[in-house]
JSON list of N, CA and C in Angstrom, two decimals:
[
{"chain": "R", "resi": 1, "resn": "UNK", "atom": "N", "xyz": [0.85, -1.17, 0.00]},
{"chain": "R", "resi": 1, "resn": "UNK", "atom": "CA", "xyz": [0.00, 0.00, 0.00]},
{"chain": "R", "resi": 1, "resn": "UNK", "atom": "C", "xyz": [0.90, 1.24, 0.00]},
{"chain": "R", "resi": 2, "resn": "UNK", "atom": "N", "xyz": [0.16, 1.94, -1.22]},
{"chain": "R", "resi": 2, "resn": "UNK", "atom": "CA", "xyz": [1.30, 2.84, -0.97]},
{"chain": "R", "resi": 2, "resn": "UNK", "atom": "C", "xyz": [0.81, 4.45, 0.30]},
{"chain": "R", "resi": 3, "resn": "UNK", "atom": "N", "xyz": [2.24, 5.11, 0.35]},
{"chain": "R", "resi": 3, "resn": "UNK", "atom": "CA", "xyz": [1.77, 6.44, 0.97]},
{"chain": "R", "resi": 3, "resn": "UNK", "atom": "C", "xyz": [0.47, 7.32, 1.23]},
{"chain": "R", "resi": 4, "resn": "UNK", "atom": "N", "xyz": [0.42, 7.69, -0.55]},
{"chain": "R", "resi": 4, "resn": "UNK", "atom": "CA", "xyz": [-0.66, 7.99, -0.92]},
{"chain": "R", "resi": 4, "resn": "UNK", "atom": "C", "xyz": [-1.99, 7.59, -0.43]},
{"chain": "R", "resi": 5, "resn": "UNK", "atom": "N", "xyz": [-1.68, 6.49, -0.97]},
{"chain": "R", "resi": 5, "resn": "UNK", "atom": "CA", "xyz": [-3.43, 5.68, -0.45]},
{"chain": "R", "resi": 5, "resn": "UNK", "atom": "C", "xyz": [-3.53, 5.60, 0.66]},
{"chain": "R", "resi": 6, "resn": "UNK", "atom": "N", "xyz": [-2.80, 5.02, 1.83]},
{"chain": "R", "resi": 6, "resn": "UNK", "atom": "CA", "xyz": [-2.96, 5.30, 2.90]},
{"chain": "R", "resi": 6, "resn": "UNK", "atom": "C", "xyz": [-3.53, 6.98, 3.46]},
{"chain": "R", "resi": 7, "resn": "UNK", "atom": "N", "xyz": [-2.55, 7.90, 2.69]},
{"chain": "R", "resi": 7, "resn": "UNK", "atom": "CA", "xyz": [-3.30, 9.42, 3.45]},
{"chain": "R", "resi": 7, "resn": "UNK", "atom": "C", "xyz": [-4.90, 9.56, 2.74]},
{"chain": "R", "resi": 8, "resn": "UNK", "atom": "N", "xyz": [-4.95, 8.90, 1.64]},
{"chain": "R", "resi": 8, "resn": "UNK", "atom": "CA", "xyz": [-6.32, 9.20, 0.74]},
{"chain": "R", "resi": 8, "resn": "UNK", "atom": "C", "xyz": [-7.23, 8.23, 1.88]},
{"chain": "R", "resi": 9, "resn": "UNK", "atom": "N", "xyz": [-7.13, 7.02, 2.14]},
{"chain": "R", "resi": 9, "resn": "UNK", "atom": "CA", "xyz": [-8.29, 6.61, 3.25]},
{"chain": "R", "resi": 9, "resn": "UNK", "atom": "C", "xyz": [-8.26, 7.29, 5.01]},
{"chain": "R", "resi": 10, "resn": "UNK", "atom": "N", "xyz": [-6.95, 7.84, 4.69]},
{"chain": "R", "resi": 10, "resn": "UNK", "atom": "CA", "xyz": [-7.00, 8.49, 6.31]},
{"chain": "R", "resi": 10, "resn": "UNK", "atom": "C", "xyz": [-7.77, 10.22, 6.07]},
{"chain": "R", "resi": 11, "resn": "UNK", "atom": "N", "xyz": [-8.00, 10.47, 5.02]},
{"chain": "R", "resi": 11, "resn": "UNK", "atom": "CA", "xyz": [-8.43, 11.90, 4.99]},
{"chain": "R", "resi": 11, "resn": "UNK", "atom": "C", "xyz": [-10.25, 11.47, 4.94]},
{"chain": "R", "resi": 12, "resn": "UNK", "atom": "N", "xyz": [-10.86, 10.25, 4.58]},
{"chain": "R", "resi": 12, "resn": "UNK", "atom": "CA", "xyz": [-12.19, 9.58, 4.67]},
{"chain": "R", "resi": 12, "resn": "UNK", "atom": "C", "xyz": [-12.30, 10.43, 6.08]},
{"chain": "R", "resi": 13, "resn": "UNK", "atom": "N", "xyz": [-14.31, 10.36, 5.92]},
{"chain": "R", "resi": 13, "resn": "UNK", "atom": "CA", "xyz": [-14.96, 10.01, 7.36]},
{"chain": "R", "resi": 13, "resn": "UNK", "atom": "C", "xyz": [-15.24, 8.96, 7.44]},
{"chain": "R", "resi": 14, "resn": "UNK", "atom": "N", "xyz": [-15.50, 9.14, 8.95]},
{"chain": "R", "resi": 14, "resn": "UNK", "atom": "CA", "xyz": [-15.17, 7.88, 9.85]},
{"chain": "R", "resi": 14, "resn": "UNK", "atom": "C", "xyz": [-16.16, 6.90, 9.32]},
{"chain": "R", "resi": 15, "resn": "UNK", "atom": "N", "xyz": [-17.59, 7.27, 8.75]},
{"chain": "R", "resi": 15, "resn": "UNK", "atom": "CA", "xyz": [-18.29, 6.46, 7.94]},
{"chain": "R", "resi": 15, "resn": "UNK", "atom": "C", "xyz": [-17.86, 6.22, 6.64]},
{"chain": "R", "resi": 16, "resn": "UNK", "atom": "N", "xyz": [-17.40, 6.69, 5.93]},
{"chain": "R", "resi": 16, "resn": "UNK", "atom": "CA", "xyz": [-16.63, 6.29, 4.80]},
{"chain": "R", "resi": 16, "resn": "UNK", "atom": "C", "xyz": [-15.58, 5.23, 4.92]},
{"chain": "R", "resi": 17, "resn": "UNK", "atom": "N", "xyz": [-15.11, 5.23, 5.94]},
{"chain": "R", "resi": 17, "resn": "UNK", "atom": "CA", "xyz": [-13.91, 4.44, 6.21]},
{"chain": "R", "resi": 17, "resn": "UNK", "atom": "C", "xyz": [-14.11, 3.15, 6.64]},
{"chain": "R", "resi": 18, "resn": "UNK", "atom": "N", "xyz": [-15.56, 2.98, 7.09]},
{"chain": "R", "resi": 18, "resn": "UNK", "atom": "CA", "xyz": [-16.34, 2.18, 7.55]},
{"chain": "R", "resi": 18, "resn": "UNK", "atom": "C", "xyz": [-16.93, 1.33, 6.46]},
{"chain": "R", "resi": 19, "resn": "UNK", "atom": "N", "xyz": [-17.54, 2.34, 5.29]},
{"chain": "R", "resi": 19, "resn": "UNK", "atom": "CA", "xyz": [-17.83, 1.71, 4.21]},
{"chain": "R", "resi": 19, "resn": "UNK", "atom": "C", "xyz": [-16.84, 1.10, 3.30]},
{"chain": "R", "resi": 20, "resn": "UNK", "atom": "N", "xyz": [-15.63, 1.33, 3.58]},
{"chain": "R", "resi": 20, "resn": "UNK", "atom": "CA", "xyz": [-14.63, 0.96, 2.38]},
{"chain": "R", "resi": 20, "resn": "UNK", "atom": "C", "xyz": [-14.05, 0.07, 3.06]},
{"chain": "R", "resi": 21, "resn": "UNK", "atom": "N", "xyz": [-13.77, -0.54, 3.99]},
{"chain": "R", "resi": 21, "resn": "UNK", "atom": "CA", "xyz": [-13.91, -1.56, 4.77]},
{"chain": "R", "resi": 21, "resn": "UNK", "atom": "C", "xyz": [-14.43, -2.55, 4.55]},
{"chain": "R", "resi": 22, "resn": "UNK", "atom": "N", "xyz": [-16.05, -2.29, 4.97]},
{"chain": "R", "resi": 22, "resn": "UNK", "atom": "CA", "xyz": [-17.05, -3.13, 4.31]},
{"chain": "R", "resi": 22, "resn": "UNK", "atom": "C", "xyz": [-16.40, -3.56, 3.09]},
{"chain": "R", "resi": 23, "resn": "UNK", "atom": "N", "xyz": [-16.98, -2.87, 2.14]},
{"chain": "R", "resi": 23, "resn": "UNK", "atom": "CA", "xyz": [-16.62, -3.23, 0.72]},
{"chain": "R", "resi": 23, "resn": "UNK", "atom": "C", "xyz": [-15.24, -4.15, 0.61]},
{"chain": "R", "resi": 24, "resn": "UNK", "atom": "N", "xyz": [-14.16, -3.71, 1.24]},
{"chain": "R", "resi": 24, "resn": "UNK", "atom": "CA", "xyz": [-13.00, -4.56, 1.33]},
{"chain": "R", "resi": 24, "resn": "UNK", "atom": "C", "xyz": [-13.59, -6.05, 1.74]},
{"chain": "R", "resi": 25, "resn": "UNK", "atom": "N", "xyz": [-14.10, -6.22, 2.56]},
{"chain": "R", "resi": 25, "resn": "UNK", "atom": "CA", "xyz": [-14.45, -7.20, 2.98]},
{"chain": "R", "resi": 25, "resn": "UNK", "atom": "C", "xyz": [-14.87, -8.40, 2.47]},
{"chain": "R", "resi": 26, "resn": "UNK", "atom": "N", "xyz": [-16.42, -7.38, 1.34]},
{"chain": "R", "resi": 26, "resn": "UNK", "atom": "CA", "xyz": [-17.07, -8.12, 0.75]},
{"chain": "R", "resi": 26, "resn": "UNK", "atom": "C", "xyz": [-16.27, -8.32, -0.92]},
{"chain": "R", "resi": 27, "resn": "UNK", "atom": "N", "xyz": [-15.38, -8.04, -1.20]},
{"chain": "R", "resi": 27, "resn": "UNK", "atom": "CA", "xyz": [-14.64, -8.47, -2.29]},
{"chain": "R", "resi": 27, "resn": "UNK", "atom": "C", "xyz": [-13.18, -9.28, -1.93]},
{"chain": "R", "resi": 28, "resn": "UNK", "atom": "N", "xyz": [-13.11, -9.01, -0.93]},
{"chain": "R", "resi": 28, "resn": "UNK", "atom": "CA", "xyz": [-12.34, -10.65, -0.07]},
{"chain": "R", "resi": 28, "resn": "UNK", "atom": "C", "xyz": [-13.33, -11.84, -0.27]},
{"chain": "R", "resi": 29, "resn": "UNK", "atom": "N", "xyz": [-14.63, -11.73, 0.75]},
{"chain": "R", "resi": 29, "resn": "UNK", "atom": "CA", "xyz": [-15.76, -12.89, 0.13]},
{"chain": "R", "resi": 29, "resn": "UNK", "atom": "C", "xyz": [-15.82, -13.54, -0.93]},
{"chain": "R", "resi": 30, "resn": "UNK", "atom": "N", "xyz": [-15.96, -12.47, -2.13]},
{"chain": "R", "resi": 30, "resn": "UNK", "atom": "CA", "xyz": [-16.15, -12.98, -3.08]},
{"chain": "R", "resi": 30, "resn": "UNK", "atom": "C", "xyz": [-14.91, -13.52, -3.77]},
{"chain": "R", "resi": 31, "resn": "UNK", "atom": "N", "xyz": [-13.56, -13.30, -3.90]},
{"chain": "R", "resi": 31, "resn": "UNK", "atom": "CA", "xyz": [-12.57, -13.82, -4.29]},
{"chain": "R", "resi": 31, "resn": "UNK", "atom": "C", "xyz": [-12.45, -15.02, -3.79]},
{"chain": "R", "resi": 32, "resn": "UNK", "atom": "N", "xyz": [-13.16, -15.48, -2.41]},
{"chain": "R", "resi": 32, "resn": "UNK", "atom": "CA", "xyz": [-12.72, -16.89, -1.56]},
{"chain": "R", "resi": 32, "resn": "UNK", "atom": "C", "xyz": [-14.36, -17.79, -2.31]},
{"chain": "R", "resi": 33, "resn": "UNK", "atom": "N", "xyz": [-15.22, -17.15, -2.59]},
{"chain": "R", "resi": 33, "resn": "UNK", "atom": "CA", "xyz": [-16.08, -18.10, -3.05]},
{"chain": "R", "resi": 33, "resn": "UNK", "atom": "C", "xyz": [-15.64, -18.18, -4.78]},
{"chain": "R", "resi": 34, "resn": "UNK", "atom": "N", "xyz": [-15.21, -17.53, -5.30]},
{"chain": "R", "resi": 34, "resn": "UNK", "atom": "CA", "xyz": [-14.81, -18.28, -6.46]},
{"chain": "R", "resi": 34, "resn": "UNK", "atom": "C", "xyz": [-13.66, -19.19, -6.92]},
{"chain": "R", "resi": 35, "resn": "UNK", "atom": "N", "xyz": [-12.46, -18.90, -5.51]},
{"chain": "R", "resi": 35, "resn": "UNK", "atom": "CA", "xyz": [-11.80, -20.19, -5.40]},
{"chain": "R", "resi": 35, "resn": "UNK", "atom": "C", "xyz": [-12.52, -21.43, -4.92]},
{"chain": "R", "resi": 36, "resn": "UNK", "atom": "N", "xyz": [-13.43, -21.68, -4.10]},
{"chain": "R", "resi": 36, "resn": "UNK", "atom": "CA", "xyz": [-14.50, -22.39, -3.56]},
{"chain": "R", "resi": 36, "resn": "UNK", "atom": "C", "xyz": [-15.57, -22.99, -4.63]},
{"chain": "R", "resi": 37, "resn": "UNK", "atom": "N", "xyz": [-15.73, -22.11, -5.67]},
{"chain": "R", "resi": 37, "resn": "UNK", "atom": "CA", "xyz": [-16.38, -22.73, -6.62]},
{"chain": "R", "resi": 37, "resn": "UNK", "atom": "C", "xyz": [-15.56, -23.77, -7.69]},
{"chain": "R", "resi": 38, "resn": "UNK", "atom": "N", "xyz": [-14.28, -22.93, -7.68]},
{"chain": "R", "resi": 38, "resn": "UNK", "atom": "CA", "xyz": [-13.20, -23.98, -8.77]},
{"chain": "R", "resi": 38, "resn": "UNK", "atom": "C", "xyz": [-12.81, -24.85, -8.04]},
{"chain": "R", "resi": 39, "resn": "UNK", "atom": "N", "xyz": [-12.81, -25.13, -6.76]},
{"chain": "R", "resi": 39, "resn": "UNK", "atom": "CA", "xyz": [-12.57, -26.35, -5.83]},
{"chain": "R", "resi": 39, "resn": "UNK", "atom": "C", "xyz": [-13.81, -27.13, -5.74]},
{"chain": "R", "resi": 40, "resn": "UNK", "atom": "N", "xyz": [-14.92, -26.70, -6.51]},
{"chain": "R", "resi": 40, "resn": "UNK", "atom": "CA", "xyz": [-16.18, -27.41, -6.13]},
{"chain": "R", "resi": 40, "resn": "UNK", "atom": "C", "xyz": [-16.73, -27.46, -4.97]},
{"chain": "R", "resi": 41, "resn": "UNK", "atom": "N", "xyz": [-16.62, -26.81, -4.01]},
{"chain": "R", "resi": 41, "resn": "UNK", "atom": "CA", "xyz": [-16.49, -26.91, -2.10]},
{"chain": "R", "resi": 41, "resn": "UNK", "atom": "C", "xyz": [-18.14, -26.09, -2.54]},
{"chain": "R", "resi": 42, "resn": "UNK", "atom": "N", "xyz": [-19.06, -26.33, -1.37]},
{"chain": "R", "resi": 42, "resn": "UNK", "atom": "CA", "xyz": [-20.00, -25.91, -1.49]},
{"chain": "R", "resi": 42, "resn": "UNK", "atom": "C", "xyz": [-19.86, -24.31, -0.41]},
{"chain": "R", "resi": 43, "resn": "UNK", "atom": "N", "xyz": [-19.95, -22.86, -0.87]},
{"chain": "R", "resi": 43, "resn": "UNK", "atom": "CA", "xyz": [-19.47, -21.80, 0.31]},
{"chain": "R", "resi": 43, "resn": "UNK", "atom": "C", "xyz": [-20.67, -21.65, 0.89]},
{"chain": "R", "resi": 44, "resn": "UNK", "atom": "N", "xyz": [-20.58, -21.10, 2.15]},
{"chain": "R", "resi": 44, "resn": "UNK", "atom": "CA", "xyz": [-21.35, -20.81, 3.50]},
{"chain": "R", "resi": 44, "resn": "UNK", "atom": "C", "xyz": [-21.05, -19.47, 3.89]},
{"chain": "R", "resi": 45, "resn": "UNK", "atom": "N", "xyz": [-19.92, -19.43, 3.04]},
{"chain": "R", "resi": 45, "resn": "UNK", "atom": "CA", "xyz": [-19.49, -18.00, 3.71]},
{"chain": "R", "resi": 45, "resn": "UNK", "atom": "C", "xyz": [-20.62, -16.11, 3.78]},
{"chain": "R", "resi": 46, "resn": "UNK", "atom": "N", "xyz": [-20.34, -15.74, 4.46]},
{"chain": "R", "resi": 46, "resn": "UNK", "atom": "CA", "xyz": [-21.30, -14.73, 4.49]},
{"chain": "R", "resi": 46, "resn": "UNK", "atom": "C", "xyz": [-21.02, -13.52, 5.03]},
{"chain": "R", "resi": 47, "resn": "UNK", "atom": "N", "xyz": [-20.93, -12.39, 4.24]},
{"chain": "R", "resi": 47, "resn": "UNK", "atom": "CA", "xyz": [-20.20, -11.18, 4.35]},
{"chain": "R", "resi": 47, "resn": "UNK", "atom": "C", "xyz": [-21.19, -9.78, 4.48]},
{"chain": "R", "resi": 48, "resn": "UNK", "atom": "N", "xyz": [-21.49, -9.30, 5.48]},
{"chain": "R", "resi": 48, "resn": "UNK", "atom": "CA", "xyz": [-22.55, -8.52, 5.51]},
{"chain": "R", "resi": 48, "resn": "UNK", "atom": "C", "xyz": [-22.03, -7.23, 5.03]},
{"chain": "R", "resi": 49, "resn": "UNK", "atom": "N", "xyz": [-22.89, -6.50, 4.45]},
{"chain": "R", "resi": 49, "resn": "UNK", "atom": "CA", "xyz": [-22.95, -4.91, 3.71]},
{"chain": "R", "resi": 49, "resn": "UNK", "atom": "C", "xyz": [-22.77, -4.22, 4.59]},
{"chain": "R", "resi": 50, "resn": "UNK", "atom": "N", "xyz": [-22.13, -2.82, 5.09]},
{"chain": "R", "resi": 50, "resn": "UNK", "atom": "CA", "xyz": [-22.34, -1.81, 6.19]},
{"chain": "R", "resi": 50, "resn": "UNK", "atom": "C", "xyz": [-23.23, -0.59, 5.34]},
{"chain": "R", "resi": 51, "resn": "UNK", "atom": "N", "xyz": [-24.51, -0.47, 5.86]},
{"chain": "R", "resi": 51, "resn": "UNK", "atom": "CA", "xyz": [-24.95, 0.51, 5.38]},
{"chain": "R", "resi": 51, "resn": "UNK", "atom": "C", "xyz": [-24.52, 1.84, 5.91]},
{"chain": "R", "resi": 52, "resn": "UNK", "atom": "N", "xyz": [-24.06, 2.72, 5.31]},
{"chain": "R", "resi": 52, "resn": "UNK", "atom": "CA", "xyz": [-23.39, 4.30, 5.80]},
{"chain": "R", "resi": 52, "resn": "UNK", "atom": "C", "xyz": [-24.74, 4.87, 6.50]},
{"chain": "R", "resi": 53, "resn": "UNK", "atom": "N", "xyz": [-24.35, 5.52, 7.25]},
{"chain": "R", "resi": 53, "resn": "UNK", "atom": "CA", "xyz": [-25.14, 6.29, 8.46]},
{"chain": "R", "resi": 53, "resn": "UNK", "atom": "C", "xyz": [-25.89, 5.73, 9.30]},
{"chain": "R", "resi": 54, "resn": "UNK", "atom": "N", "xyz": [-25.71, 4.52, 9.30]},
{"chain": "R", "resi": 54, "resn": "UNK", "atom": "CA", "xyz": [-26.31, 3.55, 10.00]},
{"chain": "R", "resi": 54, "resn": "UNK", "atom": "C", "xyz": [-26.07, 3.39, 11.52]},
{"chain": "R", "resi": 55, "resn": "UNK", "atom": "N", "xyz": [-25.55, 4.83, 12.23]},
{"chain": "R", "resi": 55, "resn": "UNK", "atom": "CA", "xyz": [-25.72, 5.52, 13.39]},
{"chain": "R", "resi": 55, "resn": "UNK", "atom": "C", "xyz": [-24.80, 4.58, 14.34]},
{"chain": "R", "resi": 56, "resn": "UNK", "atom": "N", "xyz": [-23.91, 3.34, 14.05]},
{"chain": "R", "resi": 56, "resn": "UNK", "atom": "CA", "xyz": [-23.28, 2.64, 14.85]},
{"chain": "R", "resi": 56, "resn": "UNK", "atom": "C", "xyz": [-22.24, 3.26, 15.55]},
{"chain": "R", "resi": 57, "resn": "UNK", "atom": "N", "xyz": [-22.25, 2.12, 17.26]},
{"chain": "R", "resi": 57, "resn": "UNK", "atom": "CA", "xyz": [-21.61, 3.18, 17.86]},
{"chain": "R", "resi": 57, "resn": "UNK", "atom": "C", "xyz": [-20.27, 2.42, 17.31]},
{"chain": "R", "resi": 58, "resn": "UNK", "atom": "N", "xyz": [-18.57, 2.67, 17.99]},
{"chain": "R", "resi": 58, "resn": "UNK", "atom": "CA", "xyz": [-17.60, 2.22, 18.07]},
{"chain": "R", "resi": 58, "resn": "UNK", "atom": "C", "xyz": [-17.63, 0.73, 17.83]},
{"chain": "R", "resi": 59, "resn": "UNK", "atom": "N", "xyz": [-18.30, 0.04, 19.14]},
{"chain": "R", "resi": 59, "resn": "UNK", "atom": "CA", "xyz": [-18.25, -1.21, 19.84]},
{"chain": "R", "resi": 59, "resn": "UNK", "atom": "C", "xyz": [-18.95, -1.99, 18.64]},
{"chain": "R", "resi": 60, "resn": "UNK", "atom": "N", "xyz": [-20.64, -1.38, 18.21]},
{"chain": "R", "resi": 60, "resn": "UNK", "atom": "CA", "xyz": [-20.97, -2.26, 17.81]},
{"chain": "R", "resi": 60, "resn": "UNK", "atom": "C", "xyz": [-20.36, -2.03, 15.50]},
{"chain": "R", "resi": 61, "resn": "UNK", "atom": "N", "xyz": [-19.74, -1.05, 15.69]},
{"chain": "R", "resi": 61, "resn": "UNK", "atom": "CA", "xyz": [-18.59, -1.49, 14.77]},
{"chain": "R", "resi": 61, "resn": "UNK", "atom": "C", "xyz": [-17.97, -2.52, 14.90]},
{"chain": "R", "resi": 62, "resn": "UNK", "atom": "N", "xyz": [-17.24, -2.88, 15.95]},
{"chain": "R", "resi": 62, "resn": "UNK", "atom": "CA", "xyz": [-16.08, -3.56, 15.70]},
{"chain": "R", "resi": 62, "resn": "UNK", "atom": "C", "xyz": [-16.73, -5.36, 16.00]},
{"chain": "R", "resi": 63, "resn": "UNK", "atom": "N", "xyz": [-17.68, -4.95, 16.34]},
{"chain": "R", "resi": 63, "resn": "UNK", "atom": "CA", "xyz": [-18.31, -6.79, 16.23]},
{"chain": "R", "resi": 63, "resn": "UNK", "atom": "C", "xyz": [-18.61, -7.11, 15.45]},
{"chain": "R", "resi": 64, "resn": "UNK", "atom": "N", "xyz": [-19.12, -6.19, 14.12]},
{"chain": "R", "resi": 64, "resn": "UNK", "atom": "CA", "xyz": [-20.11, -6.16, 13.18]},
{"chain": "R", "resi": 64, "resn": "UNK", "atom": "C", "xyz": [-18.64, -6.62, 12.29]},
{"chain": "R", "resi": 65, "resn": "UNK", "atom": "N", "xyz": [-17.23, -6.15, 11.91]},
{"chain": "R", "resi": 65, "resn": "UNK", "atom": "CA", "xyz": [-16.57, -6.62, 11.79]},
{"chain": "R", "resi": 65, "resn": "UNK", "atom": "C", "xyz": [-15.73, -7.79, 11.70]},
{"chain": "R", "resi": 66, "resn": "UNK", "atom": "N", "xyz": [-15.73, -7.95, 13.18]},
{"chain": "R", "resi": 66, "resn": "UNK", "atom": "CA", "xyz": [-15.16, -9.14, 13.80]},
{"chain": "R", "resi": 66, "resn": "UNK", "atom": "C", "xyz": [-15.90, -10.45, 13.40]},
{"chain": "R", "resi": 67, "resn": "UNK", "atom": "N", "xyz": [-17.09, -9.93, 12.97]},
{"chain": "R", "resi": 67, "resn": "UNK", "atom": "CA", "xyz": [-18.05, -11.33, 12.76]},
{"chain": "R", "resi": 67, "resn": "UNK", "atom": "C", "xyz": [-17.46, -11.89, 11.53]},
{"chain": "R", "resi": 68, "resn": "UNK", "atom": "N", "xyz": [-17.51, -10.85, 10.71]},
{"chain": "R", "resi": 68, "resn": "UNK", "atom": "CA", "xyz": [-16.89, -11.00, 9.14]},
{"chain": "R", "resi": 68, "resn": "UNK", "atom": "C", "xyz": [-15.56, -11.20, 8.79]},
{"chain": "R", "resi": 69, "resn": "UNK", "atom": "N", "xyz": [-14.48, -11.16, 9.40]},
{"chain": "R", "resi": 69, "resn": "UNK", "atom": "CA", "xyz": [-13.20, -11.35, 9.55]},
{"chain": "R", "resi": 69, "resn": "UNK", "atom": "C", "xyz": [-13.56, -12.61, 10.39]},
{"chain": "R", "resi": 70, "resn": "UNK", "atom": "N", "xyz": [-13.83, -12.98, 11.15]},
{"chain": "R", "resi": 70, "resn": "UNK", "atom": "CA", "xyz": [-14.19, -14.41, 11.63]},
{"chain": "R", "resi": 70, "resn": "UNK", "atom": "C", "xyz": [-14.63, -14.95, 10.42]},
{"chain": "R", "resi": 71, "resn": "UNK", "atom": "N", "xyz": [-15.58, -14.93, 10.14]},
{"chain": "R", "resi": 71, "resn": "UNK", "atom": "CA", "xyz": [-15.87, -15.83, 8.76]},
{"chain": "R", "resi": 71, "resn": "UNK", "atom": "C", "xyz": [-15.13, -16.19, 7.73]},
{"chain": "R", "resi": 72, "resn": "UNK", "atom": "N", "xyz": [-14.41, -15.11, 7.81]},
{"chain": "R", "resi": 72, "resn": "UNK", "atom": "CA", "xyz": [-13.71, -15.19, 6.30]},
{"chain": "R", "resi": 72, "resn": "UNK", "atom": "C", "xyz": [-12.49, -16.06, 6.88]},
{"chain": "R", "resi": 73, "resn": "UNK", "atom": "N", "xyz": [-11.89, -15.80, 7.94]},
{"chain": "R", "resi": 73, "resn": "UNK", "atom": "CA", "xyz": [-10.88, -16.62, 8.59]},
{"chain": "R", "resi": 73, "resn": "UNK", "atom": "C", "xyz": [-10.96, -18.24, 8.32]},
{"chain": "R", "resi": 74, "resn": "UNK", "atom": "N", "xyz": [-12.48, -18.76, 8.59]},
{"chain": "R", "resi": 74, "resn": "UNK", "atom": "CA", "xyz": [-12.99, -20.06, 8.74]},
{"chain": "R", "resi": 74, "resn": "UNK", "atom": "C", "xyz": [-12.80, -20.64, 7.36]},
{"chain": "R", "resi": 75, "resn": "UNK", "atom": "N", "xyz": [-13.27, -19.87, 6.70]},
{"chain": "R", "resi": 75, "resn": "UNK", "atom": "CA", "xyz": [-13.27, -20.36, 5.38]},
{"chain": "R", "resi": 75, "resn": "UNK", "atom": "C", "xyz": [-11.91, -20.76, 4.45]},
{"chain": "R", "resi": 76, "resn": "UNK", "atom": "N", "xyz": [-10.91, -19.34, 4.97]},
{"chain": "R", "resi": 76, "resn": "UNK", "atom": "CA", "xyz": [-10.00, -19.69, 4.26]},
{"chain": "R", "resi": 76, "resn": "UNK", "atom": "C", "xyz": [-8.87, -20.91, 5.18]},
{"chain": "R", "resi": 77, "resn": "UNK", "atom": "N", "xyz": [-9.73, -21.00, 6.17]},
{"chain": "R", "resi": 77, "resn": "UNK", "atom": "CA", "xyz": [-8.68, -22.48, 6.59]},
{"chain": "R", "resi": 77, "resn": "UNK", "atom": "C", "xyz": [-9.37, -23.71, 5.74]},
{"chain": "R", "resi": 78, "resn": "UNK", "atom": "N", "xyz": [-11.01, -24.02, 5.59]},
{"chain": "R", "resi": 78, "resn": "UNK", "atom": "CA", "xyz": [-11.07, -24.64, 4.61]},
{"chain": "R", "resi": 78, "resn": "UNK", "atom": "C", "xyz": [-10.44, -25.11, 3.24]},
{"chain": "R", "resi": 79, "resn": "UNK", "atom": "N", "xyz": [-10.08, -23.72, 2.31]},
{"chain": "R", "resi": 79, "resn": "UNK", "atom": "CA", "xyz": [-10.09, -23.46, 1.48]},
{"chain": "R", "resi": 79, "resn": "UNK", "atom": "C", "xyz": [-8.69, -24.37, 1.38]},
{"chain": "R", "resi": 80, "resn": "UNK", "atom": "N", "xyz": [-7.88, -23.66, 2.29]},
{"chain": "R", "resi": 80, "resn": "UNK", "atom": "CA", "xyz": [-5.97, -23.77, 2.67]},
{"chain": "R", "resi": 80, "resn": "UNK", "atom": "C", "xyz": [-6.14, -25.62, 2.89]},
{"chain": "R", "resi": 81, "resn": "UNK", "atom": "N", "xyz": [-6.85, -25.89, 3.30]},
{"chain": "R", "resi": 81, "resn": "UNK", "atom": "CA", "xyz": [-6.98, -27.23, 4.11]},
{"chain": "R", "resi": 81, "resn": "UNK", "atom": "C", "xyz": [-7.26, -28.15, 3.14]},
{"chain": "R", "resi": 82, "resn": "UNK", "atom": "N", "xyz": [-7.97, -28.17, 1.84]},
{"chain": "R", "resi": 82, "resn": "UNK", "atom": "CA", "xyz": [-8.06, -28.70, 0.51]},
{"chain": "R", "resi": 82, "resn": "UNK", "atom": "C", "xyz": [-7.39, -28.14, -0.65]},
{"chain": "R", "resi": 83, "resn": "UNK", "atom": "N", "xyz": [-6.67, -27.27, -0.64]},
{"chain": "R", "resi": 83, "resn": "UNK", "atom": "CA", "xyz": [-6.04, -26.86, -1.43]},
{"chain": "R", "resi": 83, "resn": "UNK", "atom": "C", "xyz": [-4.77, -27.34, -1.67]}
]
């Protein structure tokens, strides 16, 4: 990552930063279910949307997170584990 990009997501609001996150997230998902599909593995995986302004505090940021980085964790030990 370069400099740049780093100051370009640090100049985001804090909901923006939230959303691009998200989005990071959910195109991690999807890169692990289409290795999952060329492995034939049936996915489970499940990556929730952050809707912006969606008034969350800190805390329940970082669970709403954690859930999804958990998931994606699970999966890619699957993935690693037949691969």
């Amino acid at each position: 990552m370069t400099e740049e990009f780093k100051k370009a997501f640090s100049n985001l609001s804090v909901d923006e930063k939230r959303n691009q996150i998200s989005n990071e997230l959910i195109i991690i998902s999807e890169l692990i279910k289409l290795k999952e599909e060329s492995l034939k593995l049936p996915s489970v995986l499940s990556v929730k949307d952050y809707v912006s302004n969606s008034n969350m505090t800190e805390s329940e940021m970082l669970d709403f997170l954690y859930e999804d980085i958990y998931n994606i964790q699970k999966e890619l030990i699957t993935v690693f584990s037949i691969n």
